[in-house]
CSV table of C-alpha atoms in Angstrom, one decimal:
chain,number,residue,atom,x,y,z
A,1356,GLN,CA,184.9,93.8,89.2
A,1357,LEU,CA,185.4,91.4,86.4
A,1358,GLN,CA,188.4,91.2,84.0
A,1359,ALA,CA,188.2,89.4,80.6
A,1360,SER,CA,191.1,88.3,78.7
A,1361,GLY,CA,192.2,86.0,76.3
A,1362,GLY,CA,191.1,87.7,73.1
A,1363,GLY,CA,193.1,88.0,70.1
A,1364,LEU,CA,193.5,87.2,66.1
A,1365,VAL,CA,193.0,83.7,65.0
A,1366,GLN,CA,192.1,82.3,61.5
A,1367,ALA,CA,188.9,80.7,60.8
A,1368,GLY,CA,188.7,77.4,62.3
A,1369,GLY,CA,190.9,78.0,65.2
A,1370,SER,CA,190.4,78.3,68.7
A,1371,LEU,CA,190.6,80.7,71.6
A,1372,ARG,CA,189.8,80.5,75.2
A,1373,LEU,CA,188.7,83.4,77.0
A,1374,SER,CA,189.0,83.9,80.7
A,1375,CYS,CA,187.0,86.1,83.0
A,1376,ALA,CA,188.5,86.6,86.6
A,1377,ALA,CA,186.3,88.5,89.3
A,1378,SER,CA,188.0,90.5,92.1
A,1379,GLY,CA,186.6,92.2,94.9
A,1380,ARG,CA,183.9,90.2,95.7
A,1381,THR,CA,182.8,86.3,95.4
A,1382,PHE,CA,180.5,85.5,92.4
A,1383,SER,CA,180.1,81.8,93.4
A,1384,SER,CA,176.4,82.4,93.9
A,1385,TYR,CA,175.9,84.2,90.8
A,1386,ALA,CA,175.1,83.2,87.1
A,1387,MET,CA,177.8,84.0,84.7
A,1388,GLY,CA,177.5,84.9,81.0
A,1389,TRP,CA,179.3,86.0,78.0
A,1390,PHE,CA,177.9,88.4,75.6
A,1391,ARG,CA,179.7,89.8,72.4
A,1392,GLN,CA,179.0,92.8,70.3
A,1393,ALA,CA,180.1,93.1,66.6
A,1394,PRO,CA,180.7,96.8,65.0
A,1395,GLY,CA,177.3,98.4,64.4
A,1396,LYS,CA,175.3,95.7,65.7
A,1397,GLU,CA,173.7,95.4,69.4
A,1398,ARG,CA,175.3,93.1,72.3
A,1399,GLU,CA,174.3,89.9,71.9
A,1400,PHE,CA,174.1,86.7,74.3
A,1401,VAL,CA,176.6,84.1,73.9
A,1402,ALA,CA,176.4,81.4,76.9
A,1403,THR,CA,175.5,81.5,80.4
A,1404,ILE,CA,176.3,79.1,83.2
A,1405,SER,CA,174.3,79.1,86.7
A,1406,TRP,CA,176.2,79.3,90.0
A,1407,ASN,CA,176.3,75.6,90.4
A,1408,ARG,CA,177.0,74.8,86.9
A,1409,GLY,CA,173.6,72.8,86.9
A,1410,ARG,CA,172.4,74.6,84.2
A,1411,ILE,CA,174.0,76.0,80.9
A,1412,TYR,CA,172.4,77.5,77.7
A,1413,TYR,CA,174.0,78.7,74.7
A,1414,ALA,CA,173.2,81.0,71.5
A,1415,ASP,CA,172.1,79.0,68.3
A,1416,SER,CA,175.0,80.4,66.5
A,1417,VAL,CA,177.6,79.0,69.1
A,1418,LYS,CA,176.1,75.8,70.0
A,1419,GLY,CA,178.4,72.9,69.5
A,1420,ARG,CA,181.5,75.0,69.1
A,1421,PHE,CA,181.8,77.1,72.2
A,1422,THR,CA,181.6,75.7,75.9
A,1423,ILE,CA,181.6,77.9,78.9
A,1424,SER,CA,182.6,76.7,82.2
A,1425,ARG,CA,183.6,78.0,85.8
A,1426,GLU,CA,185.6,77.6,88.6
A,1427,ASN,CA,184.2,79.0,91.5
A,1428,ALA,CA,187.1,78.4,93.9
A,1429,LYS,CA,189.1,80.6,91.6
A,1430,ASN,CA,186.0,83.2,90.7
A,1431,THR,CA,186.8,82.6,87.4
A,1432,VAL,CA,184.3,81.6,84.2
A,1433,TYR,CA,185.7,80.5,80.9
A,1434,LEU,CA,184.7,80.3,77.1
A,1435,GLN,CA,186.4,77.9,75.1
A,1436,MET,CA,185.7,78.7,71.4
A,1437,ASN,CA,186.5,76.3,68.8
A,1438,SER,CA,185.9,76.2,64.8
A,1439,LEU,CA,185.7,79.8,65.0
A,1440,LYS,CA,184.5,81.7,62.0
A,1441,PRO,CA,184.6,85.2,60.7
A,1442,GLU,CA,181.0,85.9,62.1
A,1443,ASP,CA,182.4,85.3,65.7
A,1444,THR,CA,184.5,88.6,65.3
A,1445,ALA,CA,183.5,90.9,68.0
A,1446,VAL,CA,184.2,92.4,71.6
A,1447,TYR,CA,183.6,89.5,74.3
A,1448,TYR,CA,182.1,90.4,77.6
A,1449,CYS,CA,181.8,88.6,80.4
A,1450,ALA,CA,178.9,89.5,83.0
A,1451,ALA,CA,177.4,88.5,86.3
A,1452,GLY,CA,173.9,88.2,87.9
A,1453,LEU,CA,171.7,86.6,90.2
A,1454,GLN,CA,169.3,85.8,87.8
A,1455,TYR,CA,170.2,83.0,85.2
A,1456,GLY,CA,169.4,83.6,81.6
A,1457,SER,CA,170.1,85.0,78.0
A,1458,SER,CA,168.8,88.6,78.8
A,1459,ARG,CA,171.3,91.2,79.4
A,1460,ASP,CA,168.9,92.7,82.0
A,1461,TYR,CA,169.7,89.7,84.2
A,1462,TYR,CA,173.3,91.1,84.7
A,1463,ASP,CA,174.5,93.5,86.9
A,1464,TYR,CA,178.0,93.5,86.8
A,1465,TRP,CA,180.0,93.6,83.3
A,1466,GLY,CA,183.7,93.1,82.7
A,1467,GLN,CA,185.5,95.5,80.2
A,1468,GLY,CA,185.6,93.3,77.2
A,1469,THR,CA,188.3,91.7,75.1
A,1470,GLN,CA,188.4,91.6,71.4
A,1471,VAL,CA,188.3,88.4,69.3
A,1472,THR,CA,189.1,88.8,65.5
A,1473,VAL,CA,188.7,85.8,63.2
A,1474,SER,CA,190.3,86.1,59.8
A,1475,SER,CA,189.1,84.4,56.8
């Protein structure tokens, strides 16, 4: 089970740090990803990190502003979001999968989502 937290309301230019804590099993050998879904839009890829942190990949829309990281000892993945924009407003989901990549199909386990709202 994955539990995402850390969302909230922030002004444009502000920062938030999302966390995703895993329970019930260890995800240390899984790739971990963040996705987001805005109202009326499909869920889209944000960032992913391989099990050993050796590979990290970001969507172009967040590159240079967001940072994904993980602590396998804590079974937790993070998403540091800086310079937030109104277009970053969405429900953010964490996910775990054995295959590293940006496709939703690679991820077998999903958290419940946490709302991020960026005001202009």
